[in-house]
PDB file of C-alpha atoms in Angstrom:
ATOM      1  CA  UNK A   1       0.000   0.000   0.000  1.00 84.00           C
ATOM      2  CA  UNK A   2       2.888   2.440   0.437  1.00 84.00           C
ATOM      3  CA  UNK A   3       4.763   2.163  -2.894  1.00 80.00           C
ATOM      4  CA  UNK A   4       4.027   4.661  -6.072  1.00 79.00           C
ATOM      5  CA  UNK A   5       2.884   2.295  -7.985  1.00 77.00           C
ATOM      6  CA  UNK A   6      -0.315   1.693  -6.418  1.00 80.00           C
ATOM      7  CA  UNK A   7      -0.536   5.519  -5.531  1.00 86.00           C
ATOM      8  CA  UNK A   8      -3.208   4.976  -2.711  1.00 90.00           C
ATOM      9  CA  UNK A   9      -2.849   8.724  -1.172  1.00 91.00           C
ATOM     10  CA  UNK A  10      -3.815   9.931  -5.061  1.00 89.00           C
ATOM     11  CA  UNK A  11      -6.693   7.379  -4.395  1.00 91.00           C
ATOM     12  CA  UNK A  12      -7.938   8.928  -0.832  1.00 92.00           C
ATOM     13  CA  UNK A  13      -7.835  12.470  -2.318  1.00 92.00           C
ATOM     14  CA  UNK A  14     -10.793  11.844  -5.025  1.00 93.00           C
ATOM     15  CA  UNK A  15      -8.486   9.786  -7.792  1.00 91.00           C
ATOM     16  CA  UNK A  16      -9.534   6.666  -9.753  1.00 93.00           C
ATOM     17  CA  UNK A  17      -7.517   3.708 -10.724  1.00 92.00           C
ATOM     18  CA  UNK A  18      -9.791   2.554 -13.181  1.00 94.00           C
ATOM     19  CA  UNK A  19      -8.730   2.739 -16.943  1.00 92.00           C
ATOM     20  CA  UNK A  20     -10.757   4.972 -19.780  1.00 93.00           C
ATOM     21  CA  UNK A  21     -11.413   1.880 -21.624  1.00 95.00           C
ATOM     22  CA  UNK A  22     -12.935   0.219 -18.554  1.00 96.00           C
ATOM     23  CA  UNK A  23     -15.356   3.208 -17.948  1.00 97.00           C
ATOM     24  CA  UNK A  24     -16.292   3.656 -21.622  1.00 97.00           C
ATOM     25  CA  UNK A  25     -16.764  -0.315 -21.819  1.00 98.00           C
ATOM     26  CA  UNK A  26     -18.995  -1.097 -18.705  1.00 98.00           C
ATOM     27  CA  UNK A  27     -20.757   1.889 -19.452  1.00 98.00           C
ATOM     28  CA  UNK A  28     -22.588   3.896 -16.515  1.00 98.00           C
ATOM     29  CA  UNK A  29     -22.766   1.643 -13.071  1.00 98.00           C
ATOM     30  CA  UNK A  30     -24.832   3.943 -11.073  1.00 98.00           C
ATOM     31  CA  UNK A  31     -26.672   1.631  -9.206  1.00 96.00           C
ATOM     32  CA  UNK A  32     -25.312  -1.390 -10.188  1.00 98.00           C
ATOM     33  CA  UNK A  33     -24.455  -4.252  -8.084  1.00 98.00           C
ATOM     34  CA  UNK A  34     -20.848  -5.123  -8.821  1.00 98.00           C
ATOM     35  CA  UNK A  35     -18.628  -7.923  -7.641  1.00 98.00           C
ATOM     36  CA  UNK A  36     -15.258  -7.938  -8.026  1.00 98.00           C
ATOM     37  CA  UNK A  37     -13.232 -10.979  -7.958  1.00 98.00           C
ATOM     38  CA  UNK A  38      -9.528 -11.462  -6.923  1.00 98.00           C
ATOM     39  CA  UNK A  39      -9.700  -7.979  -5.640  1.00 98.00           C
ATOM     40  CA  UNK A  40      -6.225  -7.737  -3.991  1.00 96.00           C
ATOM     41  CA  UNK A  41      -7.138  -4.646  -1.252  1.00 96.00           C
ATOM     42  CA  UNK A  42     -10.030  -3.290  -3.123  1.00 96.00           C
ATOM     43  CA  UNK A  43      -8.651   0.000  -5.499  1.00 96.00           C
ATOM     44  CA  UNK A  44     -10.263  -0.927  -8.278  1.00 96.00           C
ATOM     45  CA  UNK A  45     -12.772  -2.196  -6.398  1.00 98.00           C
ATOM     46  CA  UNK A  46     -13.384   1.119  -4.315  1.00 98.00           C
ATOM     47  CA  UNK A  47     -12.719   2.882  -7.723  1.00 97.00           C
ATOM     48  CA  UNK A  48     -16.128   1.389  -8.809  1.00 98.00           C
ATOM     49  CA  UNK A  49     -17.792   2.491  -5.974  1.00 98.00           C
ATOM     50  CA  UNK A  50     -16.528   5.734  -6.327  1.00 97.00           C
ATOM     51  CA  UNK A  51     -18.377   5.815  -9.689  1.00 97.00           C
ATOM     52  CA  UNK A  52     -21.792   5.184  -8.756  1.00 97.00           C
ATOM     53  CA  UNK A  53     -21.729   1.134  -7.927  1.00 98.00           C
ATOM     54  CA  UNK A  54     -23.390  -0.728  -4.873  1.00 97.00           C
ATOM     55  CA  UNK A  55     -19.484  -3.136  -4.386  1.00 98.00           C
ATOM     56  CA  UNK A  56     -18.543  -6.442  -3.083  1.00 98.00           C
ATOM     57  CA  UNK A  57     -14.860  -7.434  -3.378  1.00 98.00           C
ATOM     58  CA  UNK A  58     -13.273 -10.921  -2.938  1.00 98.00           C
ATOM     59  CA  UNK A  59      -9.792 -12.179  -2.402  1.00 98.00           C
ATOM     60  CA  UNK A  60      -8.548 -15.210  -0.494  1.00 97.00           C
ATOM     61  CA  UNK A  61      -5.931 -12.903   0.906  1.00 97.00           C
ATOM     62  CA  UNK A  62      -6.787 -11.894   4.739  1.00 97.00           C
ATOM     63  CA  UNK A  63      -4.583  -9.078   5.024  1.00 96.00           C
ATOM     64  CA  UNK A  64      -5.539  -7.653   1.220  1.00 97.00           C
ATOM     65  CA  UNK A  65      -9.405  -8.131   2.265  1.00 98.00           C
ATOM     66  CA  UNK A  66      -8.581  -6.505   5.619  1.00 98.00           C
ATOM     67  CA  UNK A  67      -6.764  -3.381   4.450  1.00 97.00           C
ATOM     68  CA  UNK A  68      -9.781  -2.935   1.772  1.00 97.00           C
ATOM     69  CA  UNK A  69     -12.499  -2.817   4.565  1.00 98.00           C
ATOM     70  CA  UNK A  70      -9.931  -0.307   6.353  1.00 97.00           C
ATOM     71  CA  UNK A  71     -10.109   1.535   3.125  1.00 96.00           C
ATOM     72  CA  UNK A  72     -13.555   1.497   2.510  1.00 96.00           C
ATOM     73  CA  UNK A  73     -14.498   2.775   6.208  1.00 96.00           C
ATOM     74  CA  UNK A  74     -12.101   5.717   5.489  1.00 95.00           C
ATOM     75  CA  UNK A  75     -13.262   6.668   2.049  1.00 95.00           C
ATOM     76  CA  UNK A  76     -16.772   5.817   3.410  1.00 95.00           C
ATOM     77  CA  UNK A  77     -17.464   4.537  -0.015  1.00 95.00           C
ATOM     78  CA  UNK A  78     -20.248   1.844  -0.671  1.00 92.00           C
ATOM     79  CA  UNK A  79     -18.050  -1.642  -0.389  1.00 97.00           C
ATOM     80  CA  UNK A  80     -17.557  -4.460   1.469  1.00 97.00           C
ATOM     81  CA  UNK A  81     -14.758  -7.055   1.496  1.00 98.00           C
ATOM     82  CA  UNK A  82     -15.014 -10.961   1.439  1.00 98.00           C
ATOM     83  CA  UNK A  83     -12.227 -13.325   2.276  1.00 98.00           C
ATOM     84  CA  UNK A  84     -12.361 -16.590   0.065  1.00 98.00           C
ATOM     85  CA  UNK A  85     -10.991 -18.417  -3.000  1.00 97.00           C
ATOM     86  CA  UNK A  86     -12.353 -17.445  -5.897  1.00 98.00           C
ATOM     87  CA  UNK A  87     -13.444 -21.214  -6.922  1.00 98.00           C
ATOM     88  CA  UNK A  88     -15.485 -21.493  -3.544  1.00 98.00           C
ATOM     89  CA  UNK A  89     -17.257 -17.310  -4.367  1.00 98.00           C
ATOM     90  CA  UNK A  90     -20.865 -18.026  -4.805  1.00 98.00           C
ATOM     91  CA  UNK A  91     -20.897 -19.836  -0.966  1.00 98.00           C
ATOM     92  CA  UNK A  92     -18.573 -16.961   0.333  1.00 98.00           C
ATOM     93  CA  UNK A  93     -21.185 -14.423  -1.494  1.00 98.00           C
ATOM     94  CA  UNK A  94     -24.458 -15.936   0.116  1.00 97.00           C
ATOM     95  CA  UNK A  95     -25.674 -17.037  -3.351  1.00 95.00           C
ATOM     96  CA  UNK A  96     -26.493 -13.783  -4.527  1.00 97.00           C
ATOM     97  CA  UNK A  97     -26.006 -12.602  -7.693  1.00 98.00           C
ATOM     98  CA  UNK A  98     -24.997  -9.228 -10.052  1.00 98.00           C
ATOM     99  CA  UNK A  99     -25.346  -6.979 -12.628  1.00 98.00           C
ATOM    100  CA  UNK A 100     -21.537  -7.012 -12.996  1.00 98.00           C
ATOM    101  CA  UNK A 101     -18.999  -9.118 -11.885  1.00 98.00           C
ATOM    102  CA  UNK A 102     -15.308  -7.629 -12.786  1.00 98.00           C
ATOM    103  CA  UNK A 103     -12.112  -9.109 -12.637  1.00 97.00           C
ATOM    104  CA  UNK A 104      -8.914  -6.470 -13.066  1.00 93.00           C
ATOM    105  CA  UNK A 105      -5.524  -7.003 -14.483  1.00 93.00           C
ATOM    106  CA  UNK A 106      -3.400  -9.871 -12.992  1.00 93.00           C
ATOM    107  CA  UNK A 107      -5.575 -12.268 -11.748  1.00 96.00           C
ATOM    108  CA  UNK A 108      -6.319 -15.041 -14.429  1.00 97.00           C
ATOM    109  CA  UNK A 109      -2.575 -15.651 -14.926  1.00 95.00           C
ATOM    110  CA  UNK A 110      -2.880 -17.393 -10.564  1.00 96.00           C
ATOM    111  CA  UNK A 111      -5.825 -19.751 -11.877  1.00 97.00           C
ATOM    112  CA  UNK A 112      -4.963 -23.338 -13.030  1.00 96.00           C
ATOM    113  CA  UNK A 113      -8.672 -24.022 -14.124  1.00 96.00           C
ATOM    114  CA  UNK A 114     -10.734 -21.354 -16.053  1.00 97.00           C
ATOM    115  CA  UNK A 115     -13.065 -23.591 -16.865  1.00 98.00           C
ATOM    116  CA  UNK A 116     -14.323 -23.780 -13.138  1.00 98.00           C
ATOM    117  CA  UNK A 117     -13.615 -20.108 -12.672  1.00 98.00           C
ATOM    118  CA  UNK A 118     -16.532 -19.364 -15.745  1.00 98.00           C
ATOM    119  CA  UNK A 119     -18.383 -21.449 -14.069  1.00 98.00           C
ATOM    120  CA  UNK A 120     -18.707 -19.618 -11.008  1.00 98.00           C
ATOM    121  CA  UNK A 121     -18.939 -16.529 -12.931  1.00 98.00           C
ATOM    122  CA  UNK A 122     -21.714 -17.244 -14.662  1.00 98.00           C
ATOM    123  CA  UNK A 123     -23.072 -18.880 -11.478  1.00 98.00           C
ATOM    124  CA  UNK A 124     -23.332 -14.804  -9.825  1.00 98.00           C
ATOM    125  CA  UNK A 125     -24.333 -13.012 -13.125  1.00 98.00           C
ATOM    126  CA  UNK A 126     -28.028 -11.970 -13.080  1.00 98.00           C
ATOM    127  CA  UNK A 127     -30.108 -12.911 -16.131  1.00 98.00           C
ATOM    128  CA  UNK A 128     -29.250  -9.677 -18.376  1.00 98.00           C
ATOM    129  CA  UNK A 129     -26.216  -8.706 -16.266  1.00 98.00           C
ATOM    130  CA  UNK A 130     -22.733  -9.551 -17.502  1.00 98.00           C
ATOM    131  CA  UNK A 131     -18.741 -10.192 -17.285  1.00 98.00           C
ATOM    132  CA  UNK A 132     -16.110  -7.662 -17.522  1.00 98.00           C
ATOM    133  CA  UNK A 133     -12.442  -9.013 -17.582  1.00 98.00           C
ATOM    134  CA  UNK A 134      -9.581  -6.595 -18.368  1.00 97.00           C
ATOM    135  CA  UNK A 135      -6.239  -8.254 -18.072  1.00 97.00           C
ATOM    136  CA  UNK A 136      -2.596  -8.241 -19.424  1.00 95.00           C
ATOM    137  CA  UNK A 137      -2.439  -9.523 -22.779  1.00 96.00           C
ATOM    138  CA  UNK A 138      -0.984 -13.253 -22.827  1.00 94.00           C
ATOM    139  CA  UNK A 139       1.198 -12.124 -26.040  1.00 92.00           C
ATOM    140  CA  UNK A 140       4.054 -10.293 -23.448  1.00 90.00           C
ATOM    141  CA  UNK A 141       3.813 -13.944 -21.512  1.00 87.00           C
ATOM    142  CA  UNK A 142       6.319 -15.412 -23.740  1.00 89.00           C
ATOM    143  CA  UNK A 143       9.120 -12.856 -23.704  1.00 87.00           C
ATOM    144  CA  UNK A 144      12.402 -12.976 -21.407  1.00 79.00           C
ATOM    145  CA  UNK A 145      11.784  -9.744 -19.003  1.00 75.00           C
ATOM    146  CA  UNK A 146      14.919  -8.061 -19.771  1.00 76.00           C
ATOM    147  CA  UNK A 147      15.374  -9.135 -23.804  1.00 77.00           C
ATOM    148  CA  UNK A 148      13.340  -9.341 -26.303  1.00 75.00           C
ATOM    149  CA  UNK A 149      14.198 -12.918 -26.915  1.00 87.00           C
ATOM    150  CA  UNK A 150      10.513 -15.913 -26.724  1.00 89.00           C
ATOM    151  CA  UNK A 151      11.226 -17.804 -23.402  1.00 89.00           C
ATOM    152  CA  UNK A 152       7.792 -19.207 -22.738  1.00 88.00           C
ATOM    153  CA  UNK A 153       4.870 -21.165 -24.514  1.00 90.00           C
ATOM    154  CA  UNK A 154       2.144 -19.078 -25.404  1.00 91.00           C
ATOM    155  CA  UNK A 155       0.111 -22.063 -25.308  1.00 92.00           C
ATOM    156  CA  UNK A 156      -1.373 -22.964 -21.652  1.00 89.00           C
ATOM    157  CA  UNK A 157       0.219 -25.898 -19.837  1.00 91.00           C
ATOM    158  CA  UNK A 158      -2.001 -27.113 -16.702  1.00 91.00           C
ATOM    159  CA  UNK A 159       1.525 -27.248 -14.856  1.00 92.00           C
ATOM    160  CA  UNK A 160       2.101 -24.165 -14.866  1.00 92.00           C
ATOM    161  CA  UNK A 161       5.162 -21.880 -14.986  1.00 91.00           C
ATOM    162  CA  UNK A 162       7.796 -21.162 -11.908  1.00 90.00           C
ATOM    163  CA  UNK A 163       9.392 -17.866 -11.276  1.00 83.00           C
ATOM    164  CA  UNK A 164      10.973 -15.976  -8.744  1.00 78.00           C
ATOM    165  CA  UNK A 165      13.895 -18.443  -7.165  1.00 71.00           C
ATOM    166  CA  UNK A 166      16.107 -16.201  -6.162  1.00 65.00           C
ATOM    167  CA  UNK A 167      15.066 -13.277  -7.124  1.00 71.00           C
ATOM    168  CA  UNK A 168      13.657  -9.983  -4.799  1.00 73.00           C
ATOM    169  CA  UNK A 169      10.845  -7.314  -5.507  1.00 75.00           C
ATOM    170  CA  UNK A 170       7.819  -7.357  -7.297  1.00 77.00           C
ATOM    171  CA  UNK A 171       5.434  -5.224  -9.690  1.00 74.00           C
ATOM    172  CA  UNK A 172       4.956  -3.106  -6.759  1.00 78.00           C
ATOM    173  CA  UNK A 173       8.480  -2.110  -6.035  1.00 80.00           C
ATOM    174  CA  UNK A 174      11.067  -3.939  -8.231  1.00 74.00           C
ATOM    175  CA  UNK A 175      14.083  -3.252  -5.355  1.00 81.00           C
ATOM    176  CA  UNK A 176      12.103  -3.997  -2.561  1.00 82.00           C
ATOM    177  CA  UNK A 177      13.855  -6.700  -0.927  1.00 85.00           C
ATOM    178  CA  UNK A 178      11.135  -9.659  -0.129  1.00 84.00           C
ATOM    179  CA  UNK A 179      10.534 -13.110   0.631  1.00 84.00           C
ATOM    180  CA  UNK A 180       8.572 -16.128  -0.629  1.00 83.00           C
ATOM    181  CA  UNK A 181       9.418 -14.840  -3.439  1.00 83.00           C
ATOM    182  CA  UNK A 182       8.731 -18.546  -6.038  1.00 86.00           C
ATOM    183  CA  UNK A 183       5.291 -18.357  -7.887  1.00 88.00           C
ATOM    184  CA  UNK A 184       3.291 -20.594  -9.865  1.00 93.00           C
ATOM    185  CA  UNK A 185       1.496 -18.956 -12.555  1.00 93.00           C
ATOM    186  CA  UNK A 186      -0.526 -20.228 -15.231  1.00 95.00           C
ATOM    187  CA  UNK A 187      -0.647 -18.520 -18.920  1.00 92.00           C
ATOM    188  CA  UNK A 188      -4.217 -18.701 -20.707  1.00 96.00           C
ATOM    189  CA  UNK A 189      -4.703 -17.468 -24.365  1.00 96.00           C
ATOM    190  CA  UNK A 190      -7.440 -15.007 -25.667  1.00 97.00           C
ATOM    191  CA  UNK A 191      -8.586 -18.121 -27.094  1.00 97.00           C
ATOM    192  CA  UNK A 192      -8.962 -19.909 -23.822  1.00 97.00           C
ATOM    193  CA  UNK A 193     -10.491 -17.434 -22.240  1.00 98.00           C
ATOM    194  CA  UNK A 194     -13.112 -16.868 -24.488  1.00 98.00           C
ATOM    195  CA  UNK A 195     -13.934 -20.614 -24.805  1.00 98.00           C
ATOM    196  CA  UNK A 196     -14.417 -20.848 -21.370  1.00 98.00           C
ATOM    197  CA  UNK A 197     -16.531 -17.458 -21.177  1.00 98.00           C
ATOM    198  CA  UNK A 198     -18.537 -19.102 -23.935  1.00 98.00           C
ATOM    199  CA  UNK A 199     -19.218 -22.883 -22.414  1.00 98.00           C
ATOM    200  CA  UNK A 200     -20.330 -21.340 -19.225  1.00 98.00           C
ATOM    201  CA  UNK A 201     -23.131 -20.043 -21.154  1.00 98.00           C
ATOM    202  CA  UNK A 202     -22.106 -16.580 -21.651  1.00 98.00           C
ATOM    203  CA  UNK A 203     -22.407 -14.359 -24.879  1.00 98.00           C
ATOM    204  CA  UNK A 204     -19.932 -12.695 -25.857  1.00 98.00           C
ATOM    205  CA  UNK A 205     -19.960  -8.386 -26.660  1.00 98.00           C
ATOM    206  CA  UNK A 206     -16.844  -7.073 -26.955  1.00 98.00           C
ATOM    207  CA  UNK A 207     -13.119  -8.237 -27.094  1.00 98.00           C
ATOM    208  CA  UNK A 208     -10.582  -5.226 -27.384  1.00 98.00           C
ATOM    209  CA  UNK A 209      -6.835  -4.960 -27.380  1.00 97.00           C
ATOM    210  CA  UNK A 210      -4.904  -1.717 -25.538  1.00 96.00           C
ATOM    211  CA  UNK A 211      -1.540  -0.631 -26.633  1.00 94.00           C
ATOM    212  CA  UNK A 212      -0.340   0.352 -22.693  1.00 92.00           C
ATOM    213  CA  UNK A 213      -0.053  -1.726 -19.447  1.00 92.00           C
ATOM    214  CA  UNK A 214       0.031  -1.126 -15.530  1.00 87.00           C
ATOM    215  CA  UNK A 215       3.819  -2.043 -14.994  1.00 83.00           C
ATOM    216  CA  UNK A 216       7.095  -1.861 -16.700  1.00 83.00           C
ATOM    217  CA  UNK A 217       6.909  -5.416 -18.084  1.00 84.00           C
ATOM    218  CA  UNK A 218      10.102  -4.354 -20.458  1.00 87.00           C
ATOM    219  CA  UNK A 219      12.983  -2.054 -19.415  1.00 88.00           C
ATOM    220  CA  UNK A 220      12.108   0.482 -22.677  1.00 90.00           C
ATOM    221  CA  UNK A 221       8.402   1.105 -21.483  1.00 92.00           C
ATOM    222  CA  UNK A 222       7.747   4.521 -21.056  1.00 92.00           C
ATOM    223  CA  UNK A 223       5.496   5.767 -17.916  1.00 90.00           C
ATOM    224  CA  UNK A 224       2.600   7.761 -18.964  1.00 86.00           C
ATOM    225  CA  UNK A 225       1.498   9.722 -15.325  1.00 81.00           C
ATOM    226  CA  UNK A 226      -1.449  11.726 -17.537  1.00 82.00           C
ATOM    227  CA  UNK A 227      -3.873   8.739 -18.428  1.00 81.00           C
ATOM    228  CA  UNK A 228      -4.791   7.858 -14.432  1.00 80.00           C
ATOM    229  CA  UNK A 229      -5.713  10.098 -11.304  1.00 74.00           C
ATOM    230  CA  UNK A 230      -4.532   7.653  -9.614  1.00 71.00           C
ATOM    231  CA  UNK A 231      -1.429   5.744 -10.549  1.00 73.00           C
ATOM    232  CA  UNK A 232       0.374   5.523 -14.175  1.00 80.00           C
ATOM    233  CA  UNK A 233       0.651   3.651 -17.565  1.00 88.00           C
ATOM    234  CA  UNK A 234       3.354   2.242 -19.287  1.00 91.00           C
ATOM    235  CA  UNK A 235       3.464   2.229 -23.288  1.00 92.00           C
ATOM    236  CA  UNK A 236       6.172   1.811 -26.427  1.00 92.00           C
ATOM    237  CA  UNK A 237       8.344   5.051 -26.981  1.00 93.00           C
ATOM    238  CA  UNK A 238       6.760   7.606 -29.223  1.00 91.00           C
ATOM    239  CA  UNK A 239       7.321   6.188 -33.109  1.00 93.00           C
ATOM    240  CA  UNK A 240       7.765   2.953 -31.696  1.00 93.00           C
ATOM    241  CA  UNK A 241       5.443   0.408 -33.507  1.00 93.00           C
ATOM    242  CA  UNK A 242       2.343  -0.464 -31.060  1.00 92.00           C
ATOM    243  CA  UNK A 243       2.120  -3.343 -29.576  1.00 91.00           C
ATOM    244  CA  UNK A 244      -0.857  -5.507 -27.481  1.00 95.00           C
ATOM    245  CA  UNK A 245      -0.717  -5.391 -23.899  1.00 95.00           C
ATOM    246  CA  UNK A 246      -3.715  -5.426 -22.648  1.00 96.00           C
ATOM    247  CA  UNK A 247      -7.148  -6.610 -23.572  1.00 97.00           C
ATOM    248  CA  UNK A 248     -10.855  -6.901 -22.353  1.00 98.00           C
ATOM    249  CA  UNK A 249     -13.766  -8.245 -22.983  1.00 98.00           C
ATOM    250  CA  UNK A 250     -17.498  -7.911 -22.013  1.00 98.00           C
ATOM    251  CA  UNK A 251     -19.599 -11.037 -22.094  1.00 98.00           C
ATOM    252  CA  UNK A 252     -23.522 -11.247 -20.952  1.00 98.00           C
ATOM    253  CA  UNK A 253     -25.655 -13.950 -19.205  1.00 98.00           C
ATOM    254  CA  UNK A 254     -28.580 -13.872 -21.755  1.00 97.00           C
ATOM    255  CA  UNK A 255     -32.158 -12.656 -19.963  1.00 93.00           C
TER     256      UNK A 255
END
């Protein structure tokens, strides 16, 4: 909660850390009943809130869930905060269900099974109501961090990839010095994720692809502080061909 990159006193002093694209692609939420799943401690989550929605958040991370609730009782925005995983969210949620469930950037890539995870998606949609996923694009999975050399499959493999023997820091704060630092992440392809979207009985309304991310995922990223009230972009150097790193998609439960 203290580094820059997360920017959380911009947040308390009116700022959102929600992207244009998101806005323009859930369209208006005043109202709305929104659920957002794998919510780390609830920015984007609160960010919602702070645009008109009614807000649940979930995350299977006590302290994240804890310093969201803190958040939300200082903000005194509409939100509450649910610890569980995500597989086991329509118990933890009491069965109820939404006009929007959200999931932000970074959260697929810790799920081995997306199949289930549609499932319980479509499980807490409301007839009418729909998904929104926005999410790092799984074309930067395959490149070494610091060369632009392929290092991974794009394709998913249900054992999923290791990182972080050794190493120190995160997203947050590369030089941070940490610990427990090994991961297990999984990569899924716009493919997959649409398939599974579309066998949990979803229909699918939009798919778009964004030319900027939320960290430096190269070294020759440049930071963009303009786009966000809260927080900052990264995107290819000006005259730089474009490239896909991010992507959404919007995909209803039919009435």
């Amino acid at each position: 909660m203290a580094s820059e990159f997360y920017d959380v006193e911009g947040f308390r002093a009116g700022g959102s850390t929600l992207r244009p694209f998101e806005v323009d692609e859930v369209g208006d939420v005043t109202g709305k009943r929104l659920a957002h799943l794998q919510c780390h401690f609830g920015l984007d989550t609160l960010s919602w809130a702070r645009a008109g929605a009614s807000v649940v958040g979930l995350d299977f991370s006590e302290p994240a869930v804890r310093a969201a609730t803190e958040l939300a009782a200082e903000t005194g925005l509409d939100a509450r905060f649910v610890q569980s995983d995500v597989y086991d969210a329509v118990r933890a949620l009491g069965g109820e269900r939404f006009d929007i469930v959200y999931t932000g950037l970074g959260a697929l890539n810790w799920l081995s099974d997306l199949g289930r995870w549609a499932e319980v998606v479509a499980e807490l949609i409301r007839p009418g109501g729909f998904l929104y996923v926005s999410e790092f694009h799984p074309f930067t999975w395959v490149f070494a961090d610091e060369t632009p050399e392929i290092e991974l499959d794009y394709f998913h493999n249900p054992e999923g990839e290791r990182f972080g023997d050794g190493e120190q820091g995160s997203y947050a704060d590369l030089d941070l010095p940490t610990r427990n630092n090994s991961t297990v992440e999984w990569a899924h392809t716009l493919s997959g994720v649409v398939t599974a979207v579309l066998d949990a009985g979803l229909e699918l309304e939009l798919l778009s692809e964004h030319d900027y991310t939320l960290f430096p995922r190269f070294p020759h990223l440049v930071e963009d502080r303009e786009l966000l009230s809260a927080g900052s972009v990264y995107r290819q150097p000006e005259g730089s061909p474009r490239l896909p790193l991010m992507y959404s998609l919007r995909a209803r439960r039919p009435a």
